[in-house]
Amino acid sequence: MVLTMLFYYTLFILLMSIVAAAFCLSGYLVSRRRVLAFACVGFFAYFLDVALVFEDDFLLRGALVQAQSSPVALDSVYFVGSQLPSIVTGTGILMALWLCVCDFFEITRKGLVVAPGIVFAAGSLALFLFSPGGPVGLFLFYGMRSAVMLWMLLYVAARYVGSTDGAVRERLWRYRWFYAGLWFFAIAVVVENAVFMFVIDPRMVSSGSLPVFPERNFAENMLMLWCAGFVCAACWRLFSLHFKTPPADDGEKALDYIERGLASYQSRYGLSARETEVLREVLSGKDNQRIASDMNLALSTVKVHVHNILHKTGQANRQDLMRDFRMRS
């Protein structure tokens, strides 16, 4: 009964990974935000990572048969049969997360962009080849994922504390609960690994008194679901802004979306206060004549402001300007 529940639980995790990847891909096609493309790759890599469980389940049968004939056959509750493939999928997951961070902070230095992936892959391979066997080796091997992720979270915290840009700090503060959740689940992953690898007696597995959990870290699954829920909710809000027949209150949602992104967009391109006011009206869909009337400005003045905005942002027309705002804000 327990193994049946684990089977359907694993199917649910696989399904949610693909759903989140599909949301991200759709969001990218709508908005062309690179962060959504990176997230799509990350969720798909996690899907492949979880799918390795089924390969190990087949290998596990032989291990259990051996355990029944030899009481010391299993030295760990955490059975692992696909360490090398998990290095590949783990690299995909962590690099996707790091590229999202790089996109947020506009990190372009190639060395810094690729460093976490190289460190994780090289470190995991070295542990696979040279680390001691048993629980210690497995804990160190899977601890590489947690170590790299915790480093990323510390990097974000350092950027927030050290930043003097109010717009950047405001954007980061907006995601504080999501960030806190990442810390909670990342630490829970380490704790769960320690419990299963050092506390639980492996003989409980061979005796049948405890189900085997091959590569099923529930805290890591919850971490993925936390990220999936956040990303899917963000994509849903994005889709609502692009829906052809929006609900009656969509105008208020669109204005709120514009208002929340103006400060960071102004800071990014160095727009003046007046240009930012005109930009707000442009993003609301108003033409130059309407903007001039609402702001009590001459039509020629509005045209100059719009021209300056397009020049500073490097956009050819209003449509490109709106698309760039959706990508950057």
Short mmCIF file of N, CA and C in Angstrom, two decimals, residues 57-140:
data_model
loop_
_atom_site.label_atom_id
_atom_site.label_comp_id
_atom_site.label_asym_id
_atom_site.label_seq_id
_atom_site.Cartn_x
_atom_site.Cartn_y
_atom_site.Cartn_z
N ASP A 57 14.10 2.01 -9.16
CA ASP A 57 13.17 1.04 -8.59
C ASP A 57 13.40 -0.36 -9.16
N PHE A 58 13.72 -0.42 -10.46
CA PHE A 58 14.01 -1.71 -11.06
C PHE A 58 15.32 -2.28 -10.50
N LEU A 59 16.33 -1.42 -10.36
CA LEU A 59 17.60 -1.86 -9.79
C LEU A 59 17.43 -2.27 -8.33
N LEU A 60 16.50 -1.61 -7.65
CA LEU A 60 16.29 -1.85 -6.23
C LEU A 60 15.81 -3.27 -5.96
N ARG A 61 15.08 -3.84 -6.89
CA ARG A 61 14.57 -5.19 -6.68
C ARG A 61 15.71 -6.16 -6.43
N GLY A 62 16.78 -6.04 -7.23
CA GLY A 62 17.92 -6.92 -7.04
C GLY A 62 18.60 -6.67 -5.70
N ALA A 63 18.66 -5.41 -5.29
CA ALA A 63 19.30 -5.09 -4.01
C ALA A 63 18.52 -5.67 -2.85
N LEU A 64 17.19 -5.64 -2.93
CA LEU A 64 16.37 -6.17 -1.86
C LEU A 64 16.48 -7.69 -1.78
N VAL A 65 16.56 -8.34 -2.93
CA VAL A 65 16.74 -9.78 -2.93
C VAL A 65 18.05 -10.15 -2.26
N GLN A 66 19.09 -9.39 -2.56
CA GLN A 66 20.39 -9.61 -1.94
C GLN A 66 20.33 -9.34 -0.45
N ALA A 67 19.56 -8.32 -0.05
CA ALA A 67 19.46 -7.97 1.37
C ALA A 67 18.78 -9.06 2.16
N GLN A 68 17.84 -9.75 1.54
CA GLN A 68 17.14 -10.82 2.25
C GLN A 68 18.07 -11.98 2.56
N SER A 69 19.08 -12.21 1.74
CA SER A 69 20.02 -13.30 1.96
C SER A 69 21.23 -12.88 2.78
N SER A 70 21.47 -11.58 2.88
CA SER A 70 22.61 -11.07 3.64
C SER A 70 22.18 -9.87 4.47
N PRO A 71 22.18 -9.97 5.80
CA PRO A 71 21.68 -8.89 6.65
C PRO A 71 22.51 -7.61 6.58
N VAL A 72 23.71 -7.66 5.94
CA VAL A 72 24.54 -6.45 5.88
C VAL A 72 24.65 -5.93 4.45
N ALA A 73 23.75 -6.40 3.57
CA ALA A 73 23.86 -6.02 2.16
C ALA A 73 23.61 -4.54 1.96
N LEU A 74 22.64 -3.99 2.67
CA LEU A 74 22.33 -2.57 2.52
C LEU A 74 22.99 -1.78 3.65
N ASP A 75 23.77 -0.76 3.30
CA ASP A 75 24.40 0.07 4.33
C ASP A 75 23.76 1.43 4.43
N SER A 76 22.68 1.66 3.69
CA SER A 76 22.01 2.95 3.74
C SER A 76 20.55 2.79 3.35
N VAL A 77 19.68 3.57 3.99
CA VAL A 77 18.28 3.59 3.61
C VAL A 77 18.12 4.22 2.23
N TYR A 78 19.04 5.13 1.92
CA TYR A 78 18.93 5.92 0.70
C TYR A 78 19.58 5.18 -0.45
N PHE A 79 18.83 4.33 -1.11
CA PHE A 79 19.36 3.57 -2.24
C PHE A 79 19.53 4.49 -3.45
N VAL A 80 20.69 4.43 -4.07
CA VAL A 80 20.97 5.27 -5.23
C VAL A 80 21.58 4.41 -6.32
N GLY A 81 21.00 4.44 -7.51
CA GLY A 81 21.55 3.68 -8.62
C GLY A 81 21.88 4.53 -9.83
N SER A 82 21.55 5.83 -9.78
CA SER A 82 21.73 6.69 -10.96
C SER A 82 22.45 7.97 -10.59
N GLN A 83 23.62 7.84 -10.00
CA GLN A 83 24.32 9.04 -9.57
C GLN A 83 24.85 9.86 -10.75
N LEU A 84 25.41 9.21 -11.75
CA LEU A 84 25.95 9.95 -12.89
C LEU A 84 24.87 10.71 -13.64
N PRO A 85 23.72 10.07 -14.00
CA PRO A 85 22.65 10.86 -14.64
C PRO A 85 22.15 11.99 -13.76
N SER A 86 22.14 11.78 -12.44
CA SER A 86 21.65 12.85 -11.55
C SER A 86 22.58 14.05 -11.53
N ILE A 87 23.86 13.84 -11.88
CA ILE A 87 24.78 14.99 -12.00
C ILE A 87 24.33 15.86 -13.17
N VAL A 88 23.94 15.22 -14.27
CA VAL A 88 23.50 15.97 -15.45
C VAL A 88 22.22 16.73 -15.15
N THR A 89 21.23 16.03 -14.57
CA THR A 89 19.95 16.70 -14.29
C THR A 89 20.12 17.76 -13.20
N GLY A 90 20.97 17.47 -12.21
CA GLY A 90 21.20 18.46 -11.16
C GLY A 90 21.86 19.71 -11.70
N THR A 91 22.79 19.53 -12.65
CA THR A 91 23.43 20.70 -13.28
C THR A 91 22.39 21.53 -14.03
N GLY A 92 21.47 20.86 -14.73
CA GLY A 92 20.42 21.59 -15.44
C GLY A 92 19.52 22.37 -14.50
N ILE A 93 19.16 21.76 -13.38
CA ILE A 93 18.29 22.42 -12.41
C ILE A 93 18.96 23.65 -11.81
N LEU A 94 20.18 23.47 -11.33
CA LEU A 94 20.87 24.56 -10.65
C LEU A 94 21.27 25.68 -11.60
N MET A 95 21.69 25.31 -12.82
CA MET A 95 22.05 26.35 -13.78
C MET A 95 20.83 27.16 -14.21
N ALA A 96 19.68 26.50 -14.33
CA ALA A 96 18.46 27.24 -14.68
C ALA A 96 18.13 28.25 -13.58
N LEU A 97 18.25 27.82 -12.32
CA LEU A 97 17.99 28.73 -11.21
C LEU A 97 18.99 29.88 -11.19
N TRP A 98 20.26 29.56 -11.42
CA TRP A 98 21.28 30.60 -11.40
C TRP A 98 21.10 31.59 -12.55
N LEU A 99 20.71 31.10 -13.72
CA LEU A 99 20.49 32.00 -14.87
C LEU A 99 19.32 32.93 -14.60
N CYS A 100 18.33 32.47 -13.84
CA CYS A 100 17.24 33.37 -13.44
C CYS A 100 17.78 34.49 -12.55
N VAL A 101 18.70 34.14 -11.63
CA VAL A 101 19.32 35.15 -10.78
C VAL A 101 20.16 36.12 -11.62
N CYS A 102 20.91 35.56 -12.57
CA CYS A 102 21.74 36.40 -13.43
C CYS A 102 20.89 37.36 -14.26
N ASP A 103 19.76 36.88 -14.75
CA ASP A 103 18.88 37.74 -15.53
C ASP A 103 18.31 38.86 -14.67
N PHE A 104 17.99 38.55 -13.43
CA PHE A 104 17.43 39.56 -12.53
C PHE A 104 18.44 40.66 -12.26
N PHE A 105 19.69 40.27 -11.98
CA PHE A 105 20.73 41.24 -11.63
C PHE A 105 21.54 41.69 -12.84
N GLU A 106 21.17 41.24 -14.03
CA GLU A 106 21.86 41.59 -15.27
C GLU A 106 23.34 41.25 -15.20
N ILE A 107 23.64 40.06 -14.73
CA ILE A 107 25.02 39.57 -14.67
C ILE A 107 25.41 39.07 -16.05
N THR A 108 26.48 39.60 -16.61
CA THR A 108 26.90 39.23 -17.96
C THR A 108 28.30 38.64 -18.01
N ARG A 109 29.05 38.69 -16.92
CA ARG A 109 30.40 38.12 -16.92
C ARG A 109 30.31 36.61 -17.10
N LYS A 110 30.90 36.10 -18.16
CA LYS A 110 30.77 34.69 -18.50
C LYS A 110 31.30 33.79 -17.39
N GLY A 111 32.39 34.21 -16.77
CA GLY A 111 32.96 33.39 -15.70
C GLY A 111 31.99 33.18 -14.56
N LEU A 112 31.34 34.26 -14.14
CA LEU A 112 30.38 34.17 -13.05
C LEU A 112 29.12 33.44 -13.46
N VAL A 113 28.72 33.58 -14.72
CA VAL A 113 27.50 32.94 -15.21
C VAL A 113 27.63 31.42 -15.19
N VAL A 114 28.78 30.91 -15.61
CA VAL A 114 28.93 29.45 -15.74
C VAL A 114 29.57 28.81 -14.51
N ALA A 115 30.09 29.60 -13.58
CA ALA A 115 30.84 29.06 -12.44
C ALA A 115 30.03 28.07 -11.60
N PRO A 116 28.80 28.39 -11.17
CA PRO A 116 28.07 27.43 -10.32
C PRO A 116 27.86 26.07 -10.99
N GLY A 117 27.55 26.06 -12.28
CA GLY A 117 27.35 24.79 -12.97
C GLY A 117 28.62 23.97 -13.03
N ILE A 118 29.74 24.64 -13.31
CA ILE A 118 31.03 23.93 -13.39
C ILE A 118 31.42 23.39 -12.02
N VAL A 119 31.27 24.21 -10.99
CA VAL A 119 31.61 23.79 -9.63
C VAL A 119 30.77 22.59 -9.21
N PHE A 120 29.47 22.65 -9.48
CA PHE A 120 28.60 21.55 -9.09
C PHE A 120 28.95 20.27 -9.83
N ALA A 121 29.07 20.35 -11.15
CA ALA A 121 29.35 19.15 -11.95
C ALA A 121 30.70 18.54 -11.58
N ALA A 122 31.73 19.39 -11.48
CA ALA A 122 33.06 18.88 -11.14
C ALA A 122 33.10 18.33 -9.73
N GLY A 123 32.48 19.05 -8.80
CA GLY A 123 32.47 18.59 -7.41
C GLY A 123 31.70 17.29 -7.24
N SER A 124 30.56 17.18 -7.90
CA SER A 124 29.75 15.96 -7.80
C SER A 124 30.48 14.77 -8.41
N LEU A 125 31.14 14.99 -9.55
CA LEU A 125 31.88 13.91 -10.19
C LEU A 125 33.05 13.46 -9.32
N ALA A 126 33.73 14.41 -8.71
CA ALA A 126 34.85 14.06 -7.83
C ALA A 126 34.37 13.26 -6.62
N LEU A 127 33.24 13.65 -6.06
CA LEU A 127 32.68 12.92 -4.92
C LEU A 127 32.24 11.52 -5.34
N PHE A 128 31.68 11.42 -6.54
CA PHE A 128 31.25 10.12 -7.04
C PHE A 128 32.44 9.17 -7.20
N LEU A 129 33.57 9.72 -7.64
CA LEU A 129 34.73 8.88 -7.93
C LEU A 129 35.60 8.62 -6.70
N PHE A 130 35.70 9.60 -5.79
CA PHE A 130 36.71 9.50 -4.74
C PHE A 130 36.16 9.55 -3.32
N SER A 131 34.89 9.85 -3.14
CA SER A 131 34.38 9.98 -1.78
C SER A 131 34.21 8.60 -1.15
N PRO A 132 34.23 8.51 0.18
CA PRO A 132 34.00 7.23 0.85
C PRO A 132 32.59 6.73 0.58
N GLY A 133 32.43 5.43 0.60
CA GLY A 133 31.11 4.86 0.36
C GLY A 133 30.21 5.00 1.56
N GLY A 134 29.03 4.42 1.44
CA GLY A 134 28.08 4.44 2.55
C GLY A 134 27.37 5.76 2.70
N PRO A 135 26.75 5.97 3.87
CA PRO A 135 25.97 7.20 4.11
C PRO A 135 26.77 8.49 3.95
N VAL A 136 28.04 8.47 4.39
CA VAL A 136 28.84 9.70 4.31
C VAL A 136 29.03 10.12 2.86
N GLY A 137 29.36 9.15 2.00
CA GLY A 137 29.55 9.46 0.58
C GLY A 137 28.29 9.98 -0.07
N LEU A 138 27.14 9.34 0.26
CA LEU A 138 25.87 9.79 -0.32
C LEU A 138 25.49 11.18 0.18
N PHE A 139 25.74 11.43 1.47
CA PHE A 139 25.39 12.74 2.02
C PHE A 139 26.22 13.84 1.36
N LEU A 140 27.50 13.58 1.18
CA LEU A 140 28.35 14.57 0.52
C LEU A 140 27.93 14.77 -0.93
#
